Amino acid sequence: MSTVCLLPFADDFVLVIKADTNKSLVEDTQSAITQFSSWCSENELAISTEKTNYILFSKIVRSPKITWNGYKINRVKSFKYLGIHVDDRLNWLEHINKQ
């Protein structure tokens, strides 16, 4: 069973997606992106695909291919959101090192 959650804050947003398989992860992610992209268009908002990345909290070795309107979204090992550095191992080391 998959779960999709959108976490917006000011001009940033995070899509959190939980899936049981790599296939459902890609399908659910692409579906969420399509829906969110449509909403952005209807509300005259633009998404910076150059700043868009994804992080994978999983033991999956091969990165799933995620796209936004044909633009390949890059996988990152860590990112900063609301002042907190989050890494793909979900520990505090990245955050502490950046402080």
PDB file of N, CA and C in Angstrom:
ATOM      1  N   MET A   1       0.839  -1.175   0.000  1.00  0.00           N
ATOM      2  CA  MET A   1       0.000   0.000   0.000  1.00  0.00           C
ATOM      3  C   MET A   1       0.885   1.238   0.000  1.00  0.00           C
ATOM      4  N   SER A   2       0.548   2.217  -0.818  1.00  0.00           N
ATOM      5  CA  SER A   2       1.328   3.444  -0.937  1.00  0.00           C
ATOM      6  C   SER A   2       0.659   4.590  -0.188  1.00  0.00           C
ATOM      7  N   THR A   3       1.496   5.535   0.222  1.00  0.00           N
ATOM      8  CA  THR A   3       1.022   6.733   0.887  1.00  0.00           C
ATOM      9  C   THR A   3       1.708   7.932   0.248  1.00  0.00           C
ATOM     10  N   VAL A   4       0.946   8.970  -0.055  1.00  0.00           N
ATOM     11  CA  VAL A   4       1.495  10.198  -0.639  1.00  0.00           C
ATOM     12  C   VAL A   4       1.065  11.361   0.238  1.00  0.00           C
ATOM     13  N   CYS A   5       2.039  12.218   0.567  1.00  0.00           N
ATOM     14  CA  CYS A   5       1.758  13.368   1.417  1.00  0.00           C
ATOM     15  C   CYS A   5       2.503  14.577   0.859  1.00  0.00           C
ATOM     16  N   LEU A   6       1.831  15.711   0.749  1.00  0.00           N
ATOM     17  CA  LEU A   6       2.436  16.955   0.290  1.00  0.00           C
ATOM     18  C   LEU A   6       2.644  17.853   1.497  1.00  0.00           C
ATOM     19  N   LEU A   7       3.901  18.326   1.678  1.00  0.00           N
ATOM     20  CA  LEU A   7       4.236  19.208   2.789  1.00  0.00           C
ATOM     21  C   LEU A   7       4.705  20.552   2.231  1.00  0.00           C
ATOM     22  N   PRO A   8       3.780  21.525   2.117  1.00  0.00           N
ATOM     23  CA  PRO A   8       4.180  22.844   1.602  1.00  0.00           C
ATOM     24  C   PRO A   8       4.578  23.789   2.733  1.00  0.00           C
ATOM     25  N   PHE A   9       5.516  24.680   2.419  1.00  0.00           N
ATOM     26  CA  PHE A   9       5.869  25.757   3.340  1.00  0.00           C
ATOM     27  C   PHE A   9       6.397  26.914   2.513  1.00  0.00           C
ATOM     28  N   ALA A  10       5.707  28.044   2.553  1.00  0.00           N
ATOM     29  CA  ALA A  10       6.064  29.236   1.779  1.00  0.00           C
ATOM     30  C   ALA A  10       6.225  28.858   0.310  1.00  0.00           C
ATOM     31  N   ASP A  11       7.427  29.017  -0.245  1.00  0.00           N
ATOM     32  CA  ASP A  11       7.633  28.686  -1.658  1.00  0.00           C
ATOM     33  C   ASP A  11       8.367  27.360  -1.845  1.00  0.00           C
ATOM     34  N   ASP A  12       8.395  26.535  -0.809  1.00  0.00           N
ATOM     35  CA  ASP A  12       8.999  25.202  -0.876  1.00  0.00           C
ATOM     36  C   ASP A  12       7.929  24.144  -0.672  1.00  0.00           C
ATOM     37  N   PHE A  13       8.190  22.968  -1.173  1.00  0.00           N
ATOM     38  CA  PHE A  13       7.298  21.849  -0.904  1.00  0.00           C
ATOM     39  C   PHE A  13       8.085  20.550  -0.922  1.00  0.00           C
ATOM     40  N   VAL A  14       7.561  19.585  -0.213  1.00  0.00           N
ATOM     41  CA  VAL A  14       8.135  18.241  -0.180  1.00  0.00           C
ATOM     42  C   VAL A  14       7.003  17.259  -0.445  1.00  0.00           C
ATOM     43  N   LEU A  15       7.247  16.348  -1.360  1.00  0.00           N
ATOM     44  CA  LEU A  15       6.342  15.217  -1.558  1.00  0.00           C
ATOM     45  C   LEU A  15       6.964  14.035  -0.832  1.00  0.00           C
ATOM     46  N   VAL A  16       6.248  13.457   0.110  1.00  0.00           N
ATOM     47  CA  VAL A  16       6.723  12.286   0.830  1.00  0.00           C
ATOM     48  C   VAL A  16       5.902  11.110   0.325  1.00  0.00           C
ATOM     49  N   ILE A  17       6.587  10.108  -0.192  1.00  0.00           N
ATOM     50  CA  ILE A  17       5.896   8.966  -0.785  1.00  0.00           C
ATOM     51  C   ILE A  17       6.466   7.685  -0.209  1.00  0.00           C
ATOM     52  N   LYS A  18       5.570   6.858   0.305  1.00  0.00           N
ATOM     53  CA  LYS A  18       5.947   5.550   0.836  1.00  0.00           C
ATOM     54  C   LYS A  18       5.317   4.505  -0.076  1.00  0.00           C
ATOM     55  N   ALA A  19       6.134   3.564  -0.519  1.00  0.00           N
ATOM     56  CA  ALA A  19       5.629   2.510  -1.399  1.00  0.00           C
ATOM     57  C   ALA A  19       6.312   1.196  -1.053  1.00  0.00           C
ATOM     58  N   ASP A  20       5.631   0.104  -1.377  1.00  0.00           N
ATOM     59  CA  ASP A  20       6.157  -1.224  -1.061  1.00  0.00           C
ATOM     60  C   ASP A  20       7.123  -1.752  -2.115  1.00  0.00           C
ATOM     61  N   THR A  21       7.002  -1.284  -3.347  1.00  0.00           N
ATOM     62  CA  THR A  21       7.878  -1.767  -4.413  1.00  0.00           C
ATOM     63  C   THR A  21       8.449  -0.581  -5.189  1.00  0.00           C
ATOM     64  N   ASN A  22       9.541  -0.837  -5.889  1.00  0.00           N
ATOM     65  CA  ASN A  22      10.156   0.200  -6.708  1.00  0.00           C
ATOM     66  C   ASN A  22       9.182   0.660  -7.792  1.00  0.00           C
ATOM     67  N   LYS A  23       8.459  -0.293  -8.382  1.00  0.00           N
ATOM     68  CA  LYS A  23       7.504   0.036  -9.441  1.00  0.00           C
ATOM     69  C   LYS A  23       6.401   0.959  -8.918  1.00  0.00           C
ATOM     70  N   SER A  24       5.824   0.615  -7.772  1.00  0.00           N
ATOM     71  CA  SER A  24       4.755   1.466  -7.234  1.00  0.00           C
ATOM     72  C   SER A  24       5.302   2.811  -6.763  1.00  0.00           C
ATOM     73  N   LEU A  25       6.551   2.846  -6.320  1.00  0.00           N
ATOM     74  CA  LEU A  25       7.178   4.105  -5.935  1.00  0.00           C
ATOM     75  C   LEU A  25       7.240   5.049  -7.132  1.00  0.00           C
ATOM     76  N   VAL A  26       7.723   4.549  -8.259  1.00  0.00           N
ATOM     77  CA  VAL A  26       7.825   5.376  -9.464  1.00  0.00           C
ATOM     78  C   VAL A  26       6.440   5.797  -9.943  1.00  0.00           C
ATOM     79  N   GLU A  27       5.506   4.849 -10.004  1.00  0.00           N
ATOM     80  CA  GLU A  27       4.150   5.170 -10.483  1.00  0.00           C
ATOM     81  C   GLU A  27       3.470   6.198  -9.597  1.00  0.00           C
ATOM     82  N   ASP A  28       3.542   6.002  -8.288  1.00  0.00           N
ATOM     83  CA  ASP A  28       2.886   6.926  -7.357  1.00  0.00           C
ATOM     84  C   ASP A  28       3.555   8.296  -7.358  1.00  0.00           C
ATOM     85  N   THR A  29       4.868   8.300  -7.493  1.00  0.00           N
ATOM     86  CA  THR A  29       5.595   9.572  -7.551  1.00  0.00           C
ATOM     87  C   THR A  29       5.216  10.344  -8.800  1.00  0.00           C
ATOM     88  N   GLN A  30       5.214   9.665  -9.940  1.00  0.00           N
ATOM     89  CA  GLN A  30       4.859  10.330 -11.188  1.00  0.00           C
ATOM     90  C   GLN A  30       3.423  10.830 -11.158  1.00  0.00           C
ATOM     91  N   SER A  31       2.524  10.059 -10.572  1.00  0.00           N
ATOM     92  CA  SER A  31       1.132  10.476 -10.453  1.00  0.00           C
ATOM     93  C   SER A  31       1.012  11.719  -9.566  1.00  0.00           C
ATOM     94  N   ALA A  32       1.715  11.730  -8.437  1.00  0.00           N
ATOM     95  CA  ALA A  32       1.680  12.884  -7.528  1.00  0.00           C
ATOM     96  C   ALA A  32       2.264  14.122  -8.206  1.00  0.00           C
ATOM     97  N   ILE A  33       3.347  13.942  -8.940  1.00  0.00           N
ATOM     98  CA  ILE A  33       3.961  15.060  -9.655  1.00  0.00           C
ATOM     99  C   ILE A  33       3.004  15.613 -10.702  1.00  0.00           C
ATOM    100  N   THR A  34       2.341  14.734 -11.438  1.00  0.00           N
ATOM    101  CA  THR A  34       1.382  15.164 -12.462  1.00  0.00           C
ATOM    102  C   THR A  34       0.246  15.975 -11.832  1.00  0.00           C
ATOM    103  N   GLN A  35      -0.300  15.478 -10.726  1.00  0.00           N
ATOM    104  CA  GLN A  35      -1.389  16.183 -10.052  1.00  0.00           C
ATOM    105  C   GLN A  35      -0.926  17.532  -9.511  1.00  0.00           C
ATOM    106  N   PHE A  36       0.239  17.545  -8.889  1.00  0.00           N
ATOM    107  CA  PHE A  36       0.761  18.797  -8.324  1.00  0.00           C
ATOM    108  C   PHE A  36       1.115  19.778  -9.434  1.00  0.00           C
ATOM    109  N   SER A  37       1.680  19.285 -10.522  1.00  0.00           N
ATOM    110  CA  SER A  37       2.020  20.135 -11.660  1.00  0.00           C
ATOM    111  C   SER A  37       0.770  20.785 -12.250  1.00  0.00           C
ATOM    112  N   SER A  38      -0.307  20.016 -12.353  1.00  0.00           N
ATOM    113  CA  SER A  38      -1.583  20.563 -12.846  1.00  0.00           C
ATOM    114  C   SER A  38      -2.103  21.649 -11.914  1.00  0.00           C
ATOM    115  N   TRP A  39      -2.043  21.393 -10.625  1.00  0.00           N
ATOM    116  CA  TRP A  39      -2.483  22.379  -9.647  1.00  0.00           C
ATOM    117  C   TRP A  39      -1.655  23.660  -9.771  1.00  0.00           C
ATOM    118  N   CYS A  40      -0.337  23.511  -9.933  1.00  0.00           N
ATOM    119  CA  CYS A  40       0.539  24.678 -10.095  1.00  0.00           C
ATOM    120  C   CYS A  40       0.154  25.474 -11.333  1.00  0.00           C
ATOM    121  N   SER A  41      -0.118  24.793 -12.430  1.00  0.00           N
ATOM    122  CA  SER A  41      -0.516  25.473 -13.672  1.00  0.00           C
ATOM    123  C   SER A  41      -1.826  26.231 -13.482  1.00  0.00           C
ATOM    124  N   GLU A  42      -2.802  25.578 -12.855  1.00  0.00           N
ATOM    125  CA  GLU A  42      -4.100  26.218 -12.615  1.00  0.00           C
ATOM    126  C   GLU A  42      -3.973  27.458 -11.737  1.00  0.00           C
ATOM    127  N   ASN A  43      -2.980  27.467 -10.861  1.00  0.00           N
ATOM    128  CA  ASN A  43      -2.783  28.576  -9.927  1.00  0.00           C
ATOM    129  C   ASN A  43      -1.630  29.491 -10.337  1.00  0.00           C
ATOM    130  N   GLU A  44      -1.204  29.344 -11.580  1.00  0.00           N
ATOM    131  CA  GLU A  44      -0.166  30.189 -12.168  1.00  0.00           C
ATOM    132  C   GLU A  44       1.117  30.215 -11.348  1.00  0.00           C
ATOM    133  N   LEU A  45       1.536  29.056 -10.883  1.00  0.00           N
ATOM    134  CA  LEU A  45       2.787  28.909 -10.153  1.00  0.00           C
ATOM    135  C   LEU A  45       3.781  28.136 -11.019  1.00  0.00           C
ATOM    136  N   ALA A  46       5.032  28.522 -10.952  1.00  0.00           N
ATOM    137  CA  ALA A  46       6.078  27.841 -11.729  1.00  0.00           C
ATOM    138  C   ALA A  46       6.985  27.062 -10.789  1.00  0.00           C
ATOM    139  N   ILE A  47       7.401  25.894 -11.215  1.00  0.00           N
ATOM    140  CA  ILE A  47       8.309  25.046 -10.447  1.00  0.00           C
ATOM    141  C   ILE A  47       9.692  25.132 -11.075  1.00  0.00           C
ATOM    142  N   SER A  48      10.709  25.330 -10.260  1.00  0.00           N
ATOM    143  CA  SER A  48      12.089  25.346 -10.748  1.00  0.00           C
ATOM    144  C   SER A  48      12.597  23.908 -10.782  1.00  0.00           C
ATOM    145  N   THR A  49      12.582  23.325 -11.965  1.00  0.00           N
ATOM    146  CA  THR A  49      13.038  21.929 -12.082  1.00  0.00           C
ATOM    147  C   THR A  49      14.534  21.815 -11.800  1.00  0.00           C
ATOM    148  N   GLU A  50      15.289  22.895 -12.007  1.00  0.00           N
ATOM    149  CA  GLU A  50      16.728  22.864 -11.716  1.00  0.00           C
ATOM    150  C   GLU A  50      16.998  22.701 -10.218  1.00  0.00           C
ATOM    151  N   LYS A  51      16.089  23.180  -9.397  1.00  0.00           N
ATOM    152  CA  LYS A  51      16.249  23.076  -7.943  1.00  0.00           C
ATOM    153  C   LYS A  51      15.538  21.854  -7.369  1.00  0.00           C
ATOM    154  N   THR A  52      14.857  21.096  -8.205  1.00  0.00           N
ATOM    155  CA  THR A  52      14.074  19.958  -7.739  1.00  0.00           C
ATOM    156  C   THR A  52      14.942  18.708  -7.676  1.00  0.00           C
ATOM    157  N   ASN A  53      14.948  18.050  -6.517  1.00  0.00           N
ATOM    158  CA  ASN A  53      15.724  16.828  -6.287  1.00  0.00           C
ATOM    159  C   ASN A  53      14.872  15.834  -5.530  1.00  0.00           C
ATOM    160  N   TYR A  54      15.370  14.608  -5.444  1.00  0.00           N
ATOM    161  CA  TYR A  54      14.712  13.643  -4.566  1.00  0.00           C
ATOM    162  C   TYR A  54      15.744  12.888  -3.761  1.00  0.00           C
ATOM    163  N   ILE A  55      15.306  12.401  -2.626  1.00  0.00           N
ATOM    164  CA  ILE A  55      16.143  11.595  -1.744  1.00  0.00           C
ATOM    165  C   ILE A  55      15.402  10.291  -1.505  1.00  0.00           C
ATOM    166  N   LEU A  56      16.141   9.219  -1.420  1.00  0.00           N
ATOM    167  CA  LEU A  56      15.542   7.900  -1.257  1.00  0.00           C
ATOM    168  C   LEU A  56      15.981   7.315   0.076  1.00  0.00           C
ATOM    169  N   PHE A  57      15.013   7.010   0.919  1.00  0.00           N
ATOM    170  CA  PHE A  57      15.286   6.371   2.204  1.00  0.00           C
ATOM    171  C   PHE A  57      15.004   4.888   2.037  1.00  0.00           C
ATOM    172  N   SER A  58      15.968   4.174   1.503  1.00  0.00           N
ATOM    173  CA  SER A  58      15.757   2.770   1.176  1.00  0.00           C
ATOM    174  C   SER A  58      17.095   2.106   0.929  1.00  0.00           C
ATOM    175  N   LYS A  59      17.064   0.792   0.895  1.00  0.00           N
ATOM    176  CA  LYS A  59      18.261   0.031   0.567  1.00  0.00           C
ATOM    177  C   LYS A  59      18.323  -0.269  -0.934  1.00  0.00           C
ATOM    178  N   ILE A  60      17.402   0.294  -1.709  1.00  0.00           N
ATOM    179  CA  ILE A  60      17.414   0.117  -3.160  1.00  0.00           C
ATOM    180  C   ILE A  60      18.701   0.717  -3.702  1.00  0.00           C
ATOM    181  N   VAL A  61      19.457  -0.101  -4.433  1.00  0.00           N
ATOM    182  CA  VAL A  61      20.737   0.358  -4.950  1.00  0.00           C
ATOM    183  C   VAL A  61      20.549   1.204  -6.200  1.00  0.00           C
ATOM    184  N   ARG A  62      19.725   0.735  -7.110  1.00  0.00           N
ATOM    185  CA  ARG A  62      19.501   1.448  -8.363  1.00  0.00           C
ATOM    186  C   ARG A  62      18.461   2.546  -8.159  1.00  0.00           C
ATOM    187  N   SER A  63      18.820   3.742  -8.561  1.00  0.00           N
ATOM    188  CA  SER A  63      17.910   4.873  -8.395  1.00  0.00           C
ATOM    189  C   SER A  63      16.744   4.772  -9.358  1.00  0.00           C
ATOM    190  N   PRO A  64      15.527   4.960  -8.856  1.00  0.00           N
ATOM    191  CA  PRO A  64      14.384   5.009  -9.770  1.00  0.00           C
ATOM    192  C   PRO A  64      14.467   6.266 -10.636  1.00  0.00           C
ATOM    193  N   LYS A  65      13.945   6.181 -11.851  1.00  0.00           N
ATOM    194  CA  LYS A  65      13.940   7.334 -12.760  1.00  0.00           C
ATOM    195  C   LYS A  65      12.672   8.142 -12.505  1.00  0.00           C
ATOM    196  N   ILE A  66      12.853   9.348 -11.993  1.00  0.00           N
ATOM    197  CA  ILE A  66      11.745  10.243 -11.686  1.00  0.00           C
ATOM    198  C   ILE A  66      11.883  11.462 -12.591  1.00  0.00           C
ATOM    199  N   THR A  67      10.787  11.871 -13.230  1.00  0.00           N
ATOM    200  CA  THR A  67      10.832  13.039 -14.116  1.00  0.00           C
ATOM    201  C   THR A  67       9.716  14.017 -13.761  1.00  0.00           C
ATOM    202  N   TRP A  68       9.940  15.274 -14.122  1.00  0.00           N
ATOM    203  CA  TRP A  68       8.939  16.328 -13.974  1.00  0.00           C
ATOM    204  C   TRP A  68       8.776  16.959 -15.345  1.00  0.00           C
ATOM    205  N   ASN A  69       7.668  16.661 -16.011  1.00  0.00           N
ATOM    206  CA  ASN A  69       7.409  17.172 -17.359  1.00  0.00           C
ATOM    207  C   ASN A  69       8.585  16.938 -18.309  1.00  0.00           C
ATOM    208  N   GLY A  70       9.150  15.736 -18.248  1.00  0.00           N
ATOM    209  CA  GLY A  70      10.253  15.359 -19.129  1.00  0.00           C
ATOM    210  C   GLY A  70      11.631  15.687 -18.590  1.00  0.00           C
ATOM    211  N   TYR A  71      11.732  16.470 -17.530  1.00  0.00           N
ATOM    212  CA  TYR A  71      13.011  16.834 -16.928  1.00  0.00           C
ATOM    213  C   TYR A  71      13.374  15.792 -15.882  1.00  0.00           C
ATOM    214  N   LYS A  72      14.575  15.229 -15.974  1.00  0.00           N
ATOM    215  CA  LYS A  72      15.029  14.214 -15.017  1.00  0.00           C
ATOM    216  C   LYS A  72      15.329  14.868 -13.674  1.00  0.00           C
ATOM    217  N   ILE A  73      14.727  14.328 -12.626  1.00  0.00           N
ATOM    218  CA  ILE A  73      14.976  14.824 -11.278  1.00  0.00           C
ATOM    219  C   ILE A  73      16.146  14.041 -10.704  1.00  0.00           C
ATOM    220  N   ASN A  74      17.134  14.757 -10.172  1.00  0.00           N
ATOM    221  CA  ASN A  74      18.341  14.127  -9.648  1.00  0.00           C
ATOM    222  C   ASN A  74      18.157  13.622  -8.224  1.00  0.00           C
ATOM    223  N   ARG A  75      18.781  12.496  -7.952  1.00  0.00           N
ATOM    224  CA  ARG A  75      18.792  11.941  -6.606  1.00  0.00           C
ATOM    225  C   ARG A  75      19.930  12.588  -5.821  1.00  0.00           C
ATOM    226  N   VAL A  76      19.648  12.973  -4.581  1.00  0.00           N
ATOM    227  CA  VAL A  76      20.658  13.553  -3.707  1.00  0.00           C
ATOM    228  C   VAL A  76      20.789  12.695  -2.458  1.00  0.00           C
ATOM    229  N   LYS A  77      21.916  12.829  -1.779  1.00  0.00           N
ATOM    230  CA  LYS A  77      22.157  12.090  -0.539  1.00  0.00           C
ATOM    231  C   LYS A  77      21.659  12.866   0.678  1.00  0.00           C
ATOM    232  N   SER A  78      21.524  14.200   0.519  1.00  0.00           N
ATOM    233  CA  SER A  78      21.033  15.025   1.622  1.00  0.00           C
ATOM    234  C   SER A  78      20.432  16.307   1.055  1.00  0.00           C
ATOM    235  N   PHE A  79      19.607  16.956   1.868  1.00  0.00           N
ATOM    236  CA  PHE A  79      19.026  18.239   1.490  1.00  0.00           C
ATOM    237  C   PHE A  79      18.701  19.017   2.759  1.00  0.00           C
ATOM    238  N   LYS A  80      18.491  20.318   2.577  1.00  0.00           N
ATOM    239  CA  LYS A  80      18.139  21.176   3.704  1.00  0.00           C
ATOM    240  C   LYS A  80      16.697  21.609   3.521  1.00  0.00           C
ATOM    241  N   TYR A  81      15.880  21.411   4.557  1.00  0.00           N
ATOM    242  CA  TYR A  81      14.477  21.821   4.530  1.00  0.00           C
ATOM    243  C   TYR A  81      14.124  22.432   5.870  1.00  0.00           C
ATOM    244  N   LEU A  82      13.645  23.647   5.827  1.00  0.00           N
ATOM    245  CA  LEU A  82      13.256  24.385   7.034  1.00  0.00           C
ATOM    246  C   LEU A  82      14.388  24.437   8.058  1.00  0.00           C
ATOM    247  N   GLY A  83      15.622  24.594   7.569  1.00  0.00           N
ATOM    248  CA  GLY A  83      16.772  24.746   8.449  1.00  0.00           C
ATOM    249  C   GLY A  83      17.370  23.455   8.958  1.00  0.00           C
ATOM    250  N   ILE A  84      16.813  22.329   8.564  1.00  0.00           N
ATOM    251  CA  ILE A  84      17.327  21.039   9.026  1.00  0.00           C
ATOM    252  C   ILE A  84      17.923  20.288   7.848  1.00  0.00           C
ATOM    253  N   HIS A  85      19.133  19.779   8.048  1.00  0.00           N
ATOM    254  CA  HIS A  85      19.797  18.973   7.030  1.00  0.00           C
ATOM    255  C   HIS A  85      19.390  17.515   7.232  1.00  0.00           C
ATOM    256  N   VAL A  86      18.784  16.949   6.209  1.00  0.00           N
ATOM    257  CA  VAL A  86      18.304  15.566   6.260  1.00  0.00           C
ATOM    258  C   VAL A  86      19.159  14.744   5.314  1.00  0.00           C
ATOM    259  N   ASP A  87      19.646  13.583   5.776  1.00  0.00           N
ATOM    260  CA  ASP A  87      20.414  12.722   4.879  1.00  0.00           C
ATOM    261  C   ASP A  87      19.690  11.407   4.661  1.00  0.00           C
ATOM    262  N   ASP A  88      20.156  10.649   3.675  1.00  0.00           N
ATOM    263  CA  ASP A  88      19.453   9.424   3.294  1.00  0.00           C
ATOM    264  C   ASP A  88      19.592   8.291   4.302  1.00  0.00           C
ATOM    265  N   ARG A  89      20.380   8.514   5.359  1.00  0.00           N
ATOM    266  CA  ARG A  89      20.488   7.518   6.434  1.00  0.00           C
ATOM    267  C   ARG A  89      19.625   7.888   7.636  1.00  0.00           C
ATOM    268  N   LEU A  90      18.985   9.057   7.545  1.00  0.00           N
ATOM    269  CA  LEU A  90      18.104   9.558   8.611  1.00  0.00           C
ATOM    270  C   LEU A  90      18.783   9.605   9.983  1.00  0.00           C
ATOM    271  N   ASN A  91      20.020  10.084   9.977  1.00  0.00           N
ATOM    272  CA  ASN A  91      20.663  10.336  11.265  1.00  0.00           C
ATOM    273  C   ASN A  91      21.015  11.821  11.328  1.00  0.00           C
ATOM    274  N   TRP A  92      21.503  12.274  12.435  1.00  0.00           N
ATOM    275  CA  TRP A  92      21.739  13.703  12.637  1.00  0.00           C
ATOM    276  C   TRP A  92      23.134  14.148  12.240  1.00  0.00           C
ATOM    277  N   LEU A  93      23.996  13.248  11.763  1.00  0.00           N
ATOM    278  CA  LEU A  93      25.388  13.574  11.459  1.00  0.00           C
ATOM    279  C   LEU A  93      25.516  14.710  10.437  1.00  0.00           C
ATOM    280  N   GLU A  94      24.773  14.641   9.348  1.00  0.00           N
ATOM    281  CA  GLU A  94      24.816  15.686   8.317  1.00  0.00           C
ATOM    282  C   GLU A  94      24.421  17.041   8.902  1.00  0.00           C
ATOM    283  N   HIS A  95      23.364  17.067   9.696  1.00  0.00           N
ATOM    284  CA  HIS A  95      22.884  18.311  10.300  1.00  0.00           C
ATOM    285  C   HIS A  95      23.933  18.879  11.261  1.00  0.00           C
ATOM    286  N   ILE A  96      24.485  18.023  12.095  1.00  0.00           N
ATOM    287  CA  ILE A  96      25.484  18.466  13.076  1.00  0.00           C
ATOM    288  C   ILE A  96      26.730  18.984  12.364  1.00  0.00           C
ATOM    289  N   ASN A  97      27.182  18.296  11.333  1.00  0.00           N
ATOM    290  CA  ASN A  97      28.372  18.734  10.589  1.00  0.00           C
ATOM    291  C   ASN A  97      28.160  20.084   9.919  1.00  0.00           C
ATOM    292  N   LYS A  98      26.950  20.373   9.424  1.00  0.00           N
ATOM    293  CA  LYS A  98      26.658  21.647   8.769  1.00  0.00           C
ATOM    294  C   LYS A  98      26.526  22.795   9.763  1.00  0.00           C
ATOM    295  N   GLN A  99      26.253  22.474  11.014  1.00  0.00           N
ATOM    296  CA  GLN A  99      26.097  23.514  12.026  1.00  0.00           C
ATOM    297  C   GLN A  99      27.459  23.947  12.480  1.00  0.00           C
TER     298      GLN A  99
END
